[in-house]
C-alpha positions as YAML, in Angstrom:
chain: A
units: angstrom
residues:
- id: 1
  name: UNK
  ca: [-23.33, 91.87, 37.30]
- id: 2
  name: UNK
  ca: [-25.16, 93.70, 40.08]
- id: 3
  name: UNK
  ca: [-28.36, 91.32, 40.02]
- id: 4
  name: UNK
  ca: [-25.26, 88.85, 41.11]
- id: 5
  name: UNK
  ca: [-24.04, 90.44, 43.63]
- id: 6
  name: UNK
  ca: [-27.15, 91.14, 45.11]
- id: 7
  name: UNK
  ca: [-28.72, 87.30, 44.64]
- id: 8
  name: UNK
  ca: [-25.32, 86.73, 46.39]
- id: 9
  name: UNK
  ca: [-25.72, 89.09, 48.87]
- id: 10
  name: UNK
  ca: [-29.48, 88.71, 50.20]
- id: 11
  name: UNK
  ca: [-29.18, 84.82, 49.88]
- id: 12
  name: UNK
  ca: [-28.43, 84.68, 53.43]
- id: 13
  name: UNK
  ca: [-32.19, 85.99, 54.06]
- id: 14
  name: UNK
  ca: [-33.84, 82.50, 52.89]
- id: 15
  name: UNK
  ca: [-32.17, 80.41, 55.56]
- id: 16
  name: UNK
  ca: [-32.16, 82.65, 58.22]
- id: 17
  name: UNK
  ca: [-36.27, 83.22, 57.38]
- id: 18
  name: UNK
  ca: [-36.61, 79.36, 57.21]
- id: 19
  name: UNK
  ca: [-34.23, 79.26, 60.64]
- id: 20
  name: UNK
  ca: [-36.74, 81.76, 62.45]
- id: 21
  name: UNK
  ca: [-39.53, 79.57, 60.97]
- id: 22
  name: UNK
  ca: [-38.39, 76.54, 62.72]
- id: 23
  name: UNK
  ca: [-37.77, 78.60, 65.70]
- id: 24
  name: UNK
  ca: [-41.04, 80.52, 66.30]
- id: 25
  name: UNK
  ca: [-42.90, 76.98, 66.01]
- id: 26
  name: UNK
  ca: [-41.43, 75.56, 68.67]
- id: 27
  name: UNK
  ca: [-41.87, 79.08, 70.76]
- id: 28
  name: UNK
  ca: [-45.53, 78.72, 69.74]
- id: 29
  name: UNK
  ca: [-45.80, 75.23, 71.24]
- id: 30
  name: UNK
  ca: [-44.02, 76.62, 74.18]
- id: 31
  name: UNK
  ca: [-45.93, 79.56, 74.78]
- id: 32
  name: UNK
  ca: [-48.91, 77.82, 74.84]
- id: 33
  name: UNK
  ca: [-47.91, 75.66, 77.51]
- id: 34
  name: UNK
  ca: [-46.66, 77.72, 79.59]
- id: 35
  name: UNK
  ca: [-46.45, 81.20, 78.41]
- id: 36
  name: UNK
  ca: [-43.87, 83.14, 76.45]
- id: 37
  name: UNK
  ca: [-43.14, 86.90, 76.12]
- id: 38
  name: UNK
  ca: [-39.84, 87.63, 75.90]
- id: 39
  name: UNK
  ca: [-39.12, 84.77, 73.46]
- id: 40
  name: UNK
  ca: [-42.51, 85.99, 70.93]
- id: 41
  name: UNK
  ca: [-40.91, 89.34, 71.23]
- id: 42
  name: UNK
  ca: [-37.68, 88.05, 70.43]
- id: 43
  name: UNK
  ca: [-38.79, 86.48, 66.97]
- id: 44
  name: UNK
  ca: [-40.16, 89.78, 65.69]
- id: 45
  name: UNK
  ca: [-36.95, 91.75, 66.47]
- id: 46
  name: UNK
  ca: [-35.45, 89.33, 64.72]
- id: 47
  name: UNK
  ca: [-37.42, 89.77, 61.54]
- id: 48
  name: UNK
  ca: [-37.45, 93.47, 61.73]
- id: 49
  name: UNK
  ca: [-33.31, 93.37, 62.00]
- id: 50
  name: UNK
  ca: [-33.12, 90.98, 58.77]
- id: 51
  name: UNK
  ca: [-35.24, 92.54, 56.66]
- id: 52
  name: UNK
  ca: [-33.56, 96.27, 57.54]
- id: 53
  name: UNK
  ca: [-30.25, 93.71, 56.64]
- id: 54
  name: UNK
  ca: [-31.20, 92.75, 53.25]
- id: 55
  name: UNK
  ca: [-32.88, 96.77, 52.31]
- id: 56
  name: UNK
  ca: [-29.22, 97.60, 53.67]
- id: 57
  name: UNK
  ca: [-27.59, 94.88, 51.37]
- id: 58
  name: UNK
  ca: [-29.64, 95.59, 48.50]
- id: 59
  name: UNK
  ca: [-29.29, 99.74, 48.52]
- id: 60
  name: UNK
  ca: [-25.75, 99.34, 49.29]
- id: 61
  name: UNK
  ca: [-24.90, 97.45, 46.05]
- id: 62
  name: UNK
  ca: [-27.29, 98.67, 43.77]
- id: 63
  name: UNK
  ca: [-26.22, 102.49, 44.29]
- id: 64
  name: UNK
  ca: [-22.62, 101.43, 44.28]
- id: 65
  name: UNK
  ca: [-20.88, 103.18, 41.29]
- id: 66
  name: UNK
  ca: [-18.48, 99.46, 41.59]
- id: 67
  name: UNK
  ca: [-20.44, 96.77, 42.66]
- id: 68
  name: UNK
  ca: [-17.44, 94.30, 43.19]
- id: 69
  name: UNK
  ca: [-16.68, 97.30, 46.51]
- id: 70
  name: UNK
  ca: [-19.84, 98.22, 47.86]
- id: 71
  name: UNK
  ca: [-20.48, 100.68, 50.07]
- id: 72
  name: UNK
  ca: [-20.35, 101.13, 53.79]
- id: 73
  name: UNK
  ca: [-24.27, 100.50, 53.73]
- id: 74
  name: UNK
  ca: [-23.73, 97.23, 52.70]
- id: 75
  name: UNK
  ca: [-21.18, 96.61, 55.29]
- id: 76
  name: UNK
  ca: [-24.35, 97.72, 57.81]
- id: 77
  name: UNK
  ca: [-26.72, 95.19, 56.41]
- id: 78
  name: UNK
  ca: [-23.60, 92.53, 56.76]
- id: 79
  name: UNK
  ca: [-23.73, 93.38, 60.53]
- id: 80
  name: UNK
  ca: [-27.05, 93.29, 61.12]
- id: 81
  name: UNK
  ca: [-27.37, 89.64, 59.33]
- id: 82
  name: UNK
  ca: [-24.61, 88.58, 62.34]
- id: 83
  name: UNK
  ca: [-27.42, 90.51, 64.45]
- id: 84
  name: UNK
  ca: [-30.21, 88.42, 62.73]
- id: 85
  name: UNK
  ca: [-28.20, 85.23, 63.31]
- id: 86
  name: UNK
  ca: [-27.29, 86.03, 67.38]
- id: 87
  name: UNK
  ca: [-30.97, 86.78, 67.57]
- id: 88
  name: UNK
  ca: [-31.67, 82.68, 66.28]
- id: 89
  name: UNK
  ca: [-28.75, 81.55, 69.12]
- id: 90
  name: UNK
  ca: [-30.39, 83.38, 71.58]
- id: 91
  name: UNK
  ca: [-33.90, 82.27, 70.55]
- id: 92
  name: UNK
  ca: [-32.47, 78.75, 70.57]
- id: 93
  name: UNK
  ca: [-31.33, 78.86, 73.65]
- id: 94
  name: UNK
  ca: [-34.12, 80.10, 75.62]
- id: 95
  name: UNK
  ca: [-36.95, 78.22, 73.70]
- id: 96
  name: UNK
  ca: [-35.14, 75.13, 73.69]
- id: 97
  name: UNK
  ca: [-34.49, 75.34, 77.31]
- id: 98
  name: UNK
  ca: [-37.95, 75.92, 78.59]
- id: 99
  name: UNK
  ca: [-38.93, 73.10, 75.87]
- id: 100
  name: UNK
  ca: [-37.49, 70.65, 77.77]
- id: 101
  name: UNK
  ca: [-39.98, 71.67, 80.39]
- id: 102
  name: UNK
  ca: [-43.10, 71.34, 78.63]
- id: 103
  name: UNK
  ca: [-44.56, 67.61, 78.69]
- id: 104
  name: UNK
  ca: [-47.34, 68.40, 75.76]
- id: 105
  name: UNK
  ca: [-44.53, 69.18, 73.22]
- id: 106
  name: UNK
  ca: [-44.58, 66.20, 70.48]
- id: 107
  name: UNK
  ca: [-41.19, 64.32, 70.20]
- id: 108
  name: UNK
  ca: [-40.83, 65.59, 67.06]
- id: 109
  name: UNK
  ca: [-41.58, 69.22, 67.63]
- id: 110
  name: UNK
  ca: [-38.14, 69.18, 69.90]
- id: 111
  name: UNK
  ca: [-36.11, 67.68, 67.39]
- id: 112
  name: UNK
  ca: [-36.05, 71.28, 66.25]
- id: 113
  name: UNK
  ca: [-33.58, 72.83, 68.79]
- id: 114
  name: UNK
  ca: [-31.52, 69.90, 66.94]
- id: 115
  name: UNK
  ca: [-31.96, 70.61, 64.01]
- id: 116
  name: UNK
  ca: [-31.75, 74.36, 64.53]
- id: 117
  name: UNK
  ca: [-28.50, 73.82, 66.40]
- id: 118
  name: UNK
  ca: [-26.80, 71.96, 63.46]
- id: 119
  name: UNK
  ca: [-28.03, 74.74, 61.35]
- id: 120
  name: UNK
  ca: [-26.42, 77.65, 62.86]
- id: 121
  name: UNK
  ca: [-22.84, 77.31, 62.62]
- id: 122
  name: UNK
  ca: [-23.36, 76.44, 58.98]
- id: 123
  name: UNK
  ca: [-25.15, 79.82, 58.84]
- id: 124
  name: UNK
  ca: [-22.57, 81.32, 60.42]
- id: 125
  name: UNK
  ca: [-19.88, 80.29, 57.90]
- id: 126
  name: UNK
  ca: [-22.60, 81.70, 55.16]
- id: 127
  name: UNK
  ca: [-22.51, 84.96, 57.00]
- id: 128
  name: UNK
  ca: [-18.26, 84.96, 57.57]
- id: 129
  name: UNK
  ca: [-18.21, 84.49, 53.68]
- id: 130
  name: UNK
  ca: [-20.75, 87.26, 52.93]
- id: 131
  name: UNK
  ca: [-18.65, 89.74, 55.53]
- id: 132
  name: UNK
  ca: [-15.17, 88.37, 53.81]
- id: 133
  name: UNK
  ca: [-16.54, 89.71, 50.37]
- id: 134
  name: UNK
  ca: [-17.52, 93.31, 51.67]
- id: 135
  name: UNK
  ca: [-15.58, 94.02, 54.00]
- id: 136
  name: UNK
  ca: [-12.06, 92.06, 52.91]
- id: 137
  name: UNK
  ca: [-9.85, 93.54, 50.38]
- id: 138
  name: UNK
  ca: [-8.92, 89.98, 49.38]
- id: 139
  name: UNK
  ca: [-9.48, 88.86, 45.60]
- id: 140
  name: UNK
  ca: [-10.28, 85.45, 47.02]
- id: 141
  name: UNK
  ca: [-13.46, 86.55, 48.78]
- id: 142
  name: UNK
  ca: [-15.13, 88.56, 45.71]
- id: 143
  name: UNK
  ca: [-18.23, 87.72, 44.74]
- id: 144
  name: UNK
  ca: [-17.72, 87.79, 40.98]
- id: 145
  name: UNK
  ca: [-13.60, 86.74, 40.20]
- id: 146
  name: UNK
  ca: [-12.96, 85.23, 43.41]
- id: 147
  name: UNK
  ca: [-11.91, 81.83, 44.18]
- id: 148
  name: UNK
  ca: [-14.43, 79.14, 43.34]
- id: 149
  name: UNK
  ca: [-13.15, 76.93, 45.75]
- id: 150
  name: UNK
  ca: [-13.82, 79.47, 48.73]
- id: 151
  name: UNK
  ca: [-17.35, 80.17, 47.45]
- id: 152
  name: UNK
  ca: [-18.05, 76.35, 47.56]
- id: 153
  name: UNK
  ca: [-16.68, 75.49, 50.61]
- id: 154
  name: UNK
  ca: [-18.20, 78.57, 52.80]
- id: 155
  name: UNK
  ca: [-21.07, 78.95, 51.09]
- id: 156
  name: UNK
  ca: [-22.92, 76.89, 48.70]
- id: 157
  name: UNK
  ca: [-22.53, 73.75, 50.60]
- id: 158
  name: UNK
  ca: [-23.25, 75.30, 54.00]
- id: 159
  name: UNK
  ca: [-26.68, 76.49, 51.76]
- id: 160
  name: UNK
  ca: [-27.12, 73.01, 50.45]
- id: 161
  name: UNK
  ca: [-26.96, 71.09, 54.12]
- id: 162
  name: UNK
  ca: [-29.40, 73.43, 55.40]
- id: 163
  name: UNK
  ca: [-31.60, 73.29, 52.93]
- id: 164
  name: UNK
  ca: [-31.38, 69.82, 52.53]
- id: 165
  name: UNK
  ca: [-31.85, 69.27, 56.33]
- id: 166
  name: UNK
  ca: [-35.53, 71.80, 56.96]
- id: 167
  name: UNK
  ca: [-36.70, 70.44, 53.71]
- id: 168
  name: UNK
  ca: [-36.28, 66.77, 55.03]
- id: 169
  name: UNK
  ca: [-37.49, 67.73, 58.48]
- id: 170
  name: UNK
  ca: [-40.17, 69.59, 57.07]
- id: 171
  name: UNK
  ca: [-41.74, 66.45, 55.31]
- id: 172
  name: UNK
  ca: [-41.85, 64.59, 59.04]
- id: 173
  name: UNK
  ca: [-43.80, 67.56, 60.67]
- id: 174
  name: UNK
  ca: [-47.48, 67.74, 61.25]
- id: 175
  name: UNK
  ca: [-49.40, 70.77, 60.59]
- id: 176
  name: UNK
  ca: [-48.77, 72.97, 63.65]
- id: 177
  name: UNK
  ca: [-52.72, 72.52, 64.66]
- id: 178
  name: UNK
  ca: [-52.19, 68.93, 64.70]
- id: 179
  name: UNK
  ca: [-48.86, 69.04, 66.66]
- id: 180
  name: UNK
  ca: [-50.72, 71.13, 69.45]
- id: 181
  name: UNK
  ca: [-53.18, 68.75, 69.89]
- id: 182
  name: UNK
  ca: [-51.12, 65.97, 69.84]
- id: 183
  name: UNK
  ca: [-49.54, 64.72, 73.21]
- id: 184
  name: UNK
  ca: [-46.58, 62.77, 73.65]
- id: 185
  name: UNK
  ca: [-48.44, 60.47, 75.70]
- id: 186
  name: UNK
  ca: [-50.14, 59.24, 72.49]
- id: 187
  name: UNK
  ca: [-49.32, 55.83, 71.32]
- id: 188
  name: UNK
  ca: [-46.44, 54.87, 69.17]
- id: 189
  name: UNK
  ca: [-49.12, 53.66, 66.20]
- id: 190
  name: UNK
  ca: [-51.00, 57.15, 66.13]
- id: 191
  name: UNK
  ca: [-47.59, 58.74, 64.61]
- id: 192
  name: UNK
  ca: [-47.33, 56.02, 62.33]
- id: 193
  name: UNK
  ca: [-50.71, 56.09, 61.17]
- id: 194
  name: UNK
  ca: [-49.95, 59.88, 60.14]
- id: 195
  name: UNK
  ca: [-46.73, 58.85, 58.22]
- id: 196
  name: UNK
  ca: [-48.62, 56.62, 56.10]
- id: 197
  name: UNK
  ca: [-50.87, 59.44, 55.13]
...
């Protein structure tokens, strides 16, 4: 019962690891055209707030005398994932802006702030559903008799789409060393060369 609740609980981590991912590639590729601090900083923050969130989550419910209530620690690590995810918007925002400045970025390197930006909301949803269960009195939002229907709809398919959607993307990205050497000046037949291999 508790190894549920706490699968449930730090399942958020994953996407949000795989989000940052995604995002600190593209602030690589930026930084090294034209130089990056707040943004490098920015990631690491970000990683030291989500993995204080799932400690937080984990603690909480595992030294809960009822794990279907857990305590007000949990409720912490719940707040910093919303932290974790406002650090990704704000990431986002500021890499993908200065991306579109940067001329040595590979086409599909940008097609990350896309990606990234369909990703979020659906994260957010993740996180709502996560907050509704610890923080919500409602028998609806618990983790282990609550509605099936809610579960599904705010968070296993939001986890599908995104996994579904980096995993896909993932197969059409070079290895970062090969991205930064690649300009999008190269011809159409060099990229589809690489596909073929």
């Amino acid at each position: 019962m508790i190894a549920v609740i706490v699968l449930d609980s730090i399942g958020i981590s994953p996407l949000i690891l795989a989000t940052l991912g995604l995002l600190s590639r593209l602030t690589d590729l930026v930084r090294k055209e034209i130089g990056l601090t707040i943004e490098t900083k920015l990631v690491r923050l970000t990683q030291i707030i989500l993995s204080v969130a799932v400690i937080l989550s984990i603690v909480g419910i595992a030294s809960s005398s009822d794990p279907s209530h857990p305590k007000s620690i949990s409720r912490v690590g719940i707040c910093l994932y919303f932290a974790a995810l406002a650090g990704c918007v704000l990431l986002l925002a500021l890499t993908g802006s200065k991306s579109r400045q940067c001329q040595g970025i590979p086409r599909q390197e940008r097609q990350i702030v896309i990606i990234v930006g369909i990703a979020l909301p659906l994260l957010l949803v993740r996180i709502v559903y996560s907050a509704a269960s610890v923080f919500a009195n409602s028998s609806a939002f618990n983790v282990l008799k609550g509605s099936t229907s809610a579960k599904v709809c705010m968070a296993v398919i939001e986890e599908i789409i995104i996994v579904a959607m980096y995993a896909s993307y993932g197969w059409y990205l070079r290895p970062l060393k090969d991205a930064q050497r690649i300009s999008p000046l190269h011809s159409e037949n060099e990229e589809a060369q690489f596909r073929e291999l």
